[in-house]
PDB file of C-alpha atoms in Angstrom:
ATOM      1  CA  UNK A  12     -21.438   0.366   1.714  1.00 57.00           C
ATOM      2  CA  UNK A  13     -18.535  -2.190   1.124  1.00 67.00           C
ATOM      3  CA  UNK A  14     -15.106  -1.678   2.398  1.00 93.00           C
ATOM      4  CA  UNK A  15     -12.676  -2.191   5.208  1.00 97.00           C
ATOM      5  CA  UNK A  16     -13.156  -1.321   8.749  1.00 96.00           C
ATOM      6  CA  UNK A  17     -10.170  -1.204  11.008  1.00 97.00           C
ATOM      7  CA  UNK A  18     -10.733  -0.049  14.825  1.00 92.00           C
ATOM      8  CA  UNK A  19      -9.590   1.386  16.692  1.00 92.00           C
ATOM      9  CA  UNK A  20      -8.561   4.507  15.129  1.00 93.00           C
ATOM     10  CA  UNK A  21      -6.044   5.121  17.756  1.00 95.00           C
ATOM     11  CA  UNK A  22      -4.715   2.976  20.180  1.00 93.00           C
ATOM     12  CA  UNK A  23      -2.093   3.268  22.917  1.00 92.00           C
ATOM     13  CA  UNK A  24      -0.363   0.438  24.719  1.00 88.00           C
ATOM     14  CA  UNK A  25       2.315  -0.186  27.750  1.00 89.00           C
ATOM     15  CA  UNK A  26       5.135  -1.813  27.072  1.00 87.00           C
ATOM     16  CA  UNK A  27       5.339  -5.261  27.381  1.00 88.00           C
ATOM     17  CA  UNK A  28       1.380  -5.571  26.643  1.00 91.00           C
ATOM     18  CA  UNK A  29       0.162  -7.271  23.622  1.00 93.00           C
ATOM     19  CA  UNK A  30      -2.326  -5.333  21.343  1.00 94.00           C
ATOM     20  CA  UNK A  31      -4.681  -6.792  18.694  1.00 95.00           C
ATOM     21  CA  UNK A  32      -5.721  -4.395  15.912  1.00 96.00           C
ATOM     22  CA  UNK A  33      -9.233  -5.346  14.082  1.00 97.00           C
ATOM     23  CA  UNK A  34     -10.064  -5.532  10.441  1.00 98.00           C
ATOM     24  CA  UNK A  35     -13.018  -6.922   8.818  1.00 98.00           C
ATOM     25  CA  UNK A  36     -14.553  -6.590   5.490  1.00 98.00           C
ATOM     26  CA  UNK A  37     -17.574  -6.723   3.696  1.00 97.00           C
ATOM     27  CA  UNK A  38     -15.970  -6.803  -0.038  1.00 96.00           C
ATOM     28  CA  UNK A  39     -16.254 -10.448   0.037  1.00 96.00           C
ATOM     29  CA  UNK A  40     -12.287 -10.735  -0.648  1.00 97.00           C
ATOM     30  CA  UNK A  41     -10.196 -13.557  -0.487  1.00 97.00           C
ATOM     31  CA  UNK A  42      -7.192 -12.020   0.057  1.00 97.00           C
ATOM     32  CA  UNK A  43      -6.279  -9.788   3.089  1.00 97.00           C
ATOM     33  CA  UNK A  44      -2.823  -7.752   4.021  1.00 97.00           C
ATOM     34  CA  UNK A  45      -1.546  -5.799   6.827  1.00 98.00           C
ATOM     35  CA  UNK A  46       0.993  -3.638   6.074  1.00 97.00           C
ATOM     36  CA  UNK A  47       3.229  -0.734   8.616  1.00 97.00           C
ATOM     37  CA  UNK A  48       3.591   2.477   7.354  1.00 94.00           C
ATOM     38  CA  UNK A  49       6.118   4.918   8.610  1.00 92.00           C
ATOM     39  CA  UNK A  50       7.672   7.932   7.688  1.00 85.00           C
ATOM     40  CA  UNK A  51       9.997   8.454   4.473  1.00 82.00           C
ATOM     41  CA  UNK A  52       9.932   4.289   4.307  1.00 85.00           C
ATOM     42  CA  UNK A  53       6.011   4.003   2.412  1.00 88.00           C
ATOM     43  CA  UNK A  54       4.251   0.700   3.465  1.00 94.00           C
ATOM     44  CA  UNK A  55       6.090  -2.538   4.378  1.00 95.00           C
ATOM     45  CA  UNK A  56       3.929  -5.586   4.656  1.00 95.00           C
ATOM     46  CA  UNK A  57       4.227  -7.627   7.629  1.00 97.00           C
ATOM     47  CA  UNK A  58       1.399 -10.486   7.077  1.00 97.00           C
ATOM     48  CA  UNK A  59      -1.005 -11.342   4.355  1.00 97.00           C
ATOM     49  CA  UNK A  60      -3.814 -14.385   3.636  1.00 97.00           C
ATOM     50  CA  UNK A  61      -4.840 -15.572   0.013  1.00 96.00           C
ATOM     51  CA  UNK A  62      -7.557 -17.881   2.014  1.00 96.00           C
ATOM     52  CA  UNK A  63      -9.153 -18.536   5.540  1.00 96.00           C
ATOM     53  CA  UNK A  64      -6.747 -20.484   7.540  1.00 96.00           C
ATOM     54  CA  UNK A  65      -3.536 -19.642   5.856  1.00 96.00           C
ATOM     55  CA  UNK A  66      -1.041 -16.662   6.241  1.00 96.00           C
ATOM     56  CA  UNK A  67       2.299 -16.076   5.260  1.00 96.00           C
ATOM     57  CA  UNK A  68       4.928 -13.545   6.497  1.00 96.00           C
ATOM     58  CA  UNK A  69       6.204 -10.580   4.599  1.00 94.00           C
ATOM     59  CA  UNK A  70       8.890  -8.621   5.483  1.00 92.00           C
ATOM     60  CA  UNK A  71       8.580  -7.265   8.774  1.00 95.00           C
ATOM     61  CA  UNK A  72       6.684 -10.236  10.523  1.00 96.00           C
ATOM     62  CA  UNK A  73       9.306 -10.868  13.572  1.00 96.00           C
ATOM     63  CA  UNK A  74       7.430  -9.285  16.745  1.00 96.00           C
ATOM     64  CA  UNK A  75       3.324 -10.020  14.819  1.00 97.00           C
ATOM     65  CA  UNK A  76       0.965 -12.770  14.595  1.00 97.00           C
ATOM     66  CA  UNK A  77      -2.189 -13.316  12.790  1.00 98.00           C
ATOM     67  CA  UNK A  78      -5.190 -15.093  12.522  1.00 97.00           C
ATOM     68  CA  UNK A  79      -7.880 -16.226   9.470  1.00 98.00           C
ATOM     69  CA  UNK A  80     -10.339 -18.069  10.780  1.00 97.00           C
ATOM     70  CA  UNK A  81     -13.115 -16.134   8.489  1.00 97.00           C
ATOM     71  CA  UNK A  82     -12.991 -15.004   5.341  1.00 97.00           C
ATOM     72  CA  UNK A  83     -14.133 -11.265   6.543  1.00 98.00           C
ATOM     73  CA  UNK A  84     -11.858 -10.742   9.125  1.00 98.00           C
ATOM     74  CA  UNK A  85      -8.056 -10.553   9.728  1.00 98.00           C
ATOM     75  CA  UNK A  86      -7.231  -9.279  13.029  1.00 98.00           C
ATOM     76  CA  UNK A  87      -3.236  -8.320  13.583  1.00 97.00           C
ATOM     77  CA  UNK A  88      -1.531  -9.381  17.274  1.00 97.00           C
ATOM     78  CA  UNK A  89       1.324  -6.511  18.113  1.00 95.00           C
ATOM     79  CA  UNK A  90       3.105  -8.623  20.558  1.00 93.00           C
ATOM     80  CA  UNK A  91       5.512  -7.733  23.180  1.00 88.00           C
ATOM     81  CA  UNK A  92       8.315  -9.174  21.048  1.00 86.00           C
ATOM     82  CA  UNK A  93       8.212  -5.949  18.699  1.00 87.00           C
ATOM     83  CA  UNK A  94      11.014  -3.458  19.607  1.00 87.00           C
ATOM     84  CA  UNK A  95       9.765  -0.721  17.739  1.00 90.00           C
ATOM     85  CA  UNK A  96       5.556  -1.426  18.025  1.00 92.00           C
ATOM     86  CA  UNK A  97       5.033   2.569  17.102  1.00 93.00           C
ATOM     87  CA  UNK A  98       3.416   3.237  13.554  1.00 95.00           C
ATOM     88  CA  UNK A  99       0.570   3.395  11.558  1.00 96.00           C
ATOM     89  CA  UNK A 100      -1.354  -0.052  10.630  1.00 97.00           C
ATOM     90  CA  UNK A 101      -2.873  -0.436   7.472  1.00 97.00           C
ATOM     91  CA  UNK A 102      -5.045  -3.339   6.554  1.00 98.00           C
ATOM     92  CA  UNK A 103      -5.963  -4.338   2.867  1.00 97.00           C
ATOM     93  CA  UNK A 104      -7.868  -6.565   0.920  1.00 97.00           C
ATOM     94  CA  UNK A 105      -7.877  -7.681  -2.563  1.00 97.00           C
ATOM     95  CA  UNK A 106     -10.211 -10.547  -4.813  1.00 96.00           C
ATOM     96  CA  UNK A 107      -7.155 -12.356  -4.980  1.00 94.00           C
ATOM     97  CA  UNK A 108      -3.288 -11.926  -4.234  1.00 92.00           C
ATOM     98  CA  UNK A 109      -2.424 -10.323  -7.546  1.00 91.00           C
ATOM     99  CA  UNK A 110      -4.894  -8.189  -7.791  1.00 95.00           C
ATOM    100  CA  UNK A 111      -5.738  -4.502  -6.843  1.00 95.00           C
ATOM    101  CA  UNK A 112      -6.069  -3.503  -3.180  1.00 96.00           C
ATOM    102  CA  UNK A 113      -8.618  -1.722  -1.008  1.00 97.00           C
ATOM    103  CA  UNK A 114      -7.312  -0.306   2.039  1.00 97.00           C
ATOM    104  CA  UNK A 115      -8.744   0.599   5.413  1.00 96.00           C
ATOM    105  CA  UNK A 116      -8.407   3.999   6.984  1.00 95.00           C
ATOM    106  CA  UNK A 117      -5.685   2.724   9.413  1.00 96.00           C
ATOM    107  CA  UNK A 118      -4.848   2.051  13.286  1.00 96.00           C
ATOM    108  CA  UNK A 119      -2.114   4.122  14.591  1.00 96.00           C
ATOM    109  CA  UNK A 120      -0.413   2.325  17.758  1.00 95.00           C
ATOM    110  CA  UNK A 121       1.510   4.746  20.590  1.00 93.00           C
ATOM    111  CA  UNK A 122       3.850   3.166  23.245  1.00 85.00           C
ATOM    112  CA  UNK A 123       2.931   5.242  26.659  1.00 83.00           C
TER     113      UNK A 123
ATOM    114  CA  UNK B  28      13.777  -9.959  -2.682  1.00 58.00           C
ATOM    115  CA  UNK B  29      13.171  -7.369  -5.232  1.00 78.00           C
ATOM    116  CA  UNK B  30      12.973  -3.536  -4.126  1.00 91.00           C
ATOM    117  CA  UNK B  31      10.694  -0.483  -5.474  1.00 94.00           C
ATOM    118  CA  UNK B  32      12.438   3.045  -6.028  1.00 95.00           C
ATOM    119  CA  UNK B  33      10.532   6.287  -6.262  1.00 96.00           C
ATOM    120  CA  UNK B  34      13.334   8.665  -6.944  1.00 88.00           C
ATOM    121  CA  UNK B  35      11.499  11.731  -5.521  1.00 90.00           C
ATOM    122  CA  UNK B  36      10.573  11.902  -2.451  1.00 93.00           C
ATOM    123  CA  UNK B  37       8.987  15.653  -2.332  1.00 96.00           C
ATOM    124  CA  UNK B  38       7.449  17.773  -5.628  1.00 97.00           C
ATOM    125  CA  UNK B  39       6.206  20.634  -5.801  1.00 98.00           C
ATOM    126  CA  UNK B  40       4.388  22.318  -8.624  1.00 98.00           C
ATOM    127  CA  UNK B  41       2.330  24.930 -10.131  1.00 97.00           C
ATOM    128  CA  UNK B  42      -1.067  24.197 -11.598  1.00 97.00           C
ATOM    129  CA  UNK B  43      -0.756  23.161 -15.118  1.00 97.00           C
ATOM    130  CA  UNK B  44       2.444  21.967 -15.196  1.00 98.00           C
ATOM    131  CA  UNK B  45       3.122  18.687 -15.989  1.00 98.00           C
ATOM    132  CA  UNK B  46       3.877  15.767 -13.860  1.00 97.00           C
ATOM    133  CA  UNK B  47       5.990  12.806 -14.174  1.00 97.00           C
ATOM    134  CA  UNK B  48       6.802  10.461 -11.155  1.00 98.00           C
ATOM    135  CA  UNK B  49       9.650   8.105 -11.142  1.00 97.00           C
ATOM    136  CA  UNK B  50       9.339   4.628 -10.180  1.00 97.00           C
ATOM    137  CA  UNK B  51      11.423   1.415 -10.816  1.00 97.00           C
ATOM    138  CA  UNK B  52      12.070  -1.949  -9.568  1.00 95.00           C
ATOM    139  CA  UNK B  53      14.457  -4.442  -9.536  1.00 92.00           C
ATOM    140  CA  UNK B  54      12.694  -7.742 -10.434  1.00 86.00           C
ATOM    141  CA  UNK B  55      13.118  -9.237 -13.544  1.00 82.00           C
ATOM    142  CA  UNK B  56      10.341 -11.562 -14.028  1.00 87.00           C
ATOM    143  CA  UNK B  57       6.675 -11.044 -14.647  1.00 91.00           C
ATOM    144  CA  UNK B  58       5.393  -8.265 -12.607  1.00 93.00           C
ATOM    145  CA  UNK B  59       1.761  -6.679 -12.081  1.00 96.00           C
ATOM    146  CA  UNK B  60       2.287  -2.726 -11.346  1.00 97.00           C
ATOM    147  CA  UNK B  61       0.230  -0.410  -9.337  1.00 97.00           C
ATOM    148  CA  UNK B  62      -0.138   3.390  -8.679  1.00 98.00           C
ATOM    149  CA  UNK B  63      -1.645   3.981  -5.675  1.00 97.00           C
ATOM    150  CA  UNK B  64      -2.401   7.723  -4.178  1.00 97.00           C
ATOM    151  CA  UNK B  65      -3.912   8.797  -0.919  1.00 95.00           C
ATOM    152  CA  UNK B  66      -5.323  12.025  -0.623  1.00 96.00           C
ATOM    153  CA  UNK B  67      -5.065  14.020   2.655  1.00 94.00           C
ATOM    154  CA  UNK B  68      -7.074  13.011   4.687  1.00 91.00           C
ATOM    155  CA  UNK B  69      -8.433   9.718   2.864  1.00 92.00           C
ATOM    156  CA  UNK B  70      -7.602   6.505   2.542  1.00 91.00           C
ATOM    157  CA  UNK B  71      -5.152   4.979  -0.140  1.00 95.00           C
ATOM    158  CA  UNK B  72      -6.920   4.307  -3.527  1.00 95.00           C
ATOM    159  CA  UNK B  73      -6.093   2.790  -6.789  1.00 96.00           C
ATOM    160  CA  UNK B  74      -4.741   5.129  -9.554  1.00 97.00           C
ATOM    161  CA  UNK B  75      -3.974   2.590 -12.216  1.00 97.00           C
ATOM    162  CA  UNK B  76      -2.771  -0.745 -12.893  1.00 97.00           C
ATOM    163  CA  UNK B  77      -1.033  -2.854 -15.505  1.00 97.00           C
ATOM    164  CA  UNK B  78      -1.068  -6.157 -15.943  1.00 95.00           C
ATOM    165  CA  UNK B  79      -0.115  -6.871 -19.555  1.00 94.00           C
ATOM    166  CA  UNK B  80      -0.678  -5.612 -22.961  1.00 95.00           C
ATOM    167  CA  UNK B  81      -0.450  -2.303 -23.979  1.00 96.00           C
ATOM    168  CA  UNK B  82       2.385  -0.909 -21.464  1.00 96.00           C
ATOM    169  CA  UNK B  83       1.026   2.895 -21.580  1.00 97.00           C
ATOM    170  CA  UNK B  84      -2.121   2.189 -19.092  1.00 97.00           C
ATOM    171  CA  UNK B  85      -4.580   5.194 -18.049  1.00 96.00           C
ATOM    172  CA  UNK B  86      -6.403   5.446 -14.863  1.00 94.00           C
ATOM    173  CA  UNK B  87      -8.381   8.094 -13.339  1.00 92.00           C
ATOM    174  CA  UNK B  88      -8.613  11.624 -13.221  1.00 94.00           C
ATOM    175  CA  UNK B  89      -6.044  11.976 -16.221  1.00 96.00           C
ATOM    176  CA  UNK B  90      -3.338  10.087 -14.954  1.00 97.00           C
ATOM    177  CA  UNK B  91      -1.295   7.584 -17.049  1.00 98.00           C
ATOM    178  CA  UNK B  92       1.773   5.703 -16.624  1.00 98.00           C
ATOM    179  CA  UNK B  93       3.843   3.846 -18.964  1.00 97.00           C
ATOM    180  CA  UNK B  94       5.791   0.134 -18.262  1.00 96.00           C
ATOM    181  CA  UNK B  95       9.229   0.424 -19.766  1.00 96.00           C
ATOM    182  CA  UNK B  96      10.458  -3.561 -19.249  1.00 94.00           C
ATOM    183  CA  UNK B  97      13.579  -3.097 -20.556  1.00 94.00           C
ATOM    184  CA  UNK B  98      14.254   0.007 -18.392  1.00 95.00           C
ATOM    185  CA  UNK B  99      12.456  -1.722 -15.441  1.00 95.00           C
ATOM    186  CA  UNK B 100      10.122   1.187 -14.585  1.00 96.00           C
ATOM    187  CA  UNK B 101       6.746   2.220 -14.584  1.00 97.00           C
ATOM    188  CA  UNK B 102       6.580   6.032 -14.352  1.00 97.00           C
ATOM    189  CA  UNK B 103       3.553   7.870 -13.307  1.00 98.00           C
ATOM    190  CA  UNK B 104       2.722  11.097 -16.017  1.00 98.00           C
ATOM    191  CA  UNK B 105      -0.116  13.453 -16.035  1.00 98.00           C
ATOM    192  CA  UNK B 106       0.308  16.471 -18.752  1.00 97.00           C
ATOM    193  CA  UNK B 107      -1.610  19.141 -16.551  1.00 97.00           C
ATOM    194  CA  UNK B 108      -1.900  19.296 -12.395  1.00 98.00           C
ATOM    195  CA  UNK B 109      -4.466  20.906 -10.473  1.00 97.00           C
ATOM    196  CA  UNK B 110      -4.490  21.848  -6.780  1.00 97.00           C
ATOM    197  CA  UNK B 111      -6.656  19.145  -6.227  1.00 97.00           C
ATOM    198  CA  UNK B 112      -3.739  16.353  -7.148  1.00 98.00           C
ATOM    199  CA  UNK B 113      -1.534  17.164  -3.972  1.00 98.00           C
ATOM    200  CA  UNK B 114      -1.371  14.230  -2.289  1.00 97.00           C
ATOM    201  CA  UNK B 115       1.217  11.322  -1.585  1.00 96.00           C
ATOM    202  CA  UNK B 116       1.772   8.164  -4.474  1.00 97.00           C
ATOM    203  CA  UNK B 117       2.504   5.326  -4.111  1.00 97.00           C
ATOM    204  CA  UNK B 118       4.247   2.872  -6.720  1.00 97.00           C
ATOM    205  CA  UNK B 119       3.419  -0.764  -5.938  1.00 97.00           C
ATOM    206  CA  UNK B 120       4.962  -4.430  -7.290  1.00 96.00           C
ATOM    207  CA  UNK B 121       4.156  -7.708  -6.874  1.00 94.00           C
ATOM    208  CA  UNK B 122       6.028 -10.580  -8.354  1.00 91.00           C
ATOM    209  CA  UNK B 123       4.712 -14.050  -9.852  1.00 87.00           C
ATOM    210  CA  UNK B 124       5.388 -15.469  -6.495  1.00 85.00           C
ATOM    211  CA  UNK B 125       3.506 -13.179  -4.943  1.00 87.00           C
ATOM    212  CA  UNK B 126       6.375 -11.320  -3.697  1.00 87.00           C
ATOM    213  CA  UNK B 127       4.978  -7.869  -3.502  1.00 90.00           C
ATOM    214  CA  UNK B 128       6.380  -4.294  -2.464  1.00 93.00           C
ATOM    215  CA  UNK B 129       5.511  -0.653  -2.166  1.00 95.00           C
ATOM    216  CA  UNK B 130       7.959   2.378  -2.904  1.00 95.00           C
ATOM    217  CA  UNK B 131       8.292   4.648  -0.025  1.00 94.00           C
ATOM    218  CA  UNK B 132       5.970   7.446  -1.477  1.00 95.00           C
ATOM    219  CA  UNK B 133       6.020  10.664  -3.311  1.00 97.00           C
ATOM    220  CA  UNK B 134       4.303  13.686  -2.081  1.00 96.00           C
ATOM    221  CA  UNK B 135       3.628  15.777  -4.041  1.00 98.00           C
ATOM    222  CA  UNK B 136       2.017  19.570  -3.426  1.00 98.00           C
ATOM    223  CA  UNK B 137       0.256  21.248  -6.435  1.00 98.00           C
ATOM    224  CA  UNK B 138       0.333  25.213  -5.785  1.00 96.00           C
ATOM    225  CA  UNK B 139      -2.825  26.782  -7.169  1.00 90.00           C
TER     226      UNK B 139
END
């Protein structure tokens, strides 16, 4: 079956730890997006790719970091620079930037 | 940066009522639109898209929506819920520059 994988499902970190959240996919996509979702505020993008070996920010990048270095996968670095690191973590992918989305079922990240 | 309204954040309705869910941006350029809705319990999935042409677009399961430019909106319509519709949407924009957004959600609870 094609789609997006993102692991773990849950995942808890100390503060002041970095955390890397995976997502591959087998859609053959160029694009790829991660996006935060929290309560009442629907999904705010923090990074996205149109190609391997290029990313831009989106909103919310200050505190992430990413990496392309294949086409399939786009893992997302929490680092300890993000104040508020709690939330859910949705990864997406698309043909192209433009066009319709396919989303993963999500990583949600606790602070212990 | 543009921003994405949906006006209601909770409905709640009766089976066989009708639906219509507000959404509307502030961009003024050319914009591709998206629906998006996630059932509980599944991952987000397209509803419908528009691109261009005919503004009133229909996706699946009954669903239309309708691109008003001059009104800047693209509200979400169905004529007749069922239980089976509860479930949060999502309206989505993304500029020509790739600038893209999500509204913050609308759930919405169909009581059988």
């Amino acid at each position: 079956d094609g789609g997006i994988t993102q692991s773990p499902k849950y995942l808890f970190r100390k503060e002041g730890q970095n955390v890397t959240l995976s997502c591959e996919q087998n859609l053959n996509h160029d694009a790829m997006y991660w996006y935060r979702q929290d309560p009442g505020q629907g999904l705010r993008l923090i990074y996205y790719s149109q190609i391997v070996n290029d990313f831009q920010k989106g909103d919310i990048a200050e505190g992430y970091s990413v990496s392309r270095e294949k086409k399939e996968s786009f893992p997302l670095t929490v680092t300890s620079a993000q104040k508020n690191p709690t939330a859910f973590y949705l990864c997406a992918s698309s043909m192209a930037v433009k066009q319709p989305q396919h989303f993963g079922d999500g990583t949600r990240l606790s602070i212990l | 940066a543009q921003s994405v309204s949906q006006h209601n954040h909770h409905v709640i309705l009766s089976e066989a009522a009708s639906l219509e869910l507000g959404c509307n941006y502030s961009y003024g350029g050319t914009v591709n639109l998206f629906w998006y809705v996630q059932y509980p319990g599944q991952h987000l999935q397209l509803l419908l898209k528009y691109f261009s042409g005919d503004p009133l677009v229909k996706g699946i399961k009954g669903f239309e929506a309708e691109f008003i430019k001059s009104k800047f909106s693209f509200n979400l319509r169905k004529p007749s819920v069922q239980w089976s519709d509860t479930a949060e949407y999502f309206c989505a924009v993304i500029e020509d520059n790739n600038d893209m957004r999500f509204g913050a959600g609308t759930r919405l609870t169909v009581k059988p």
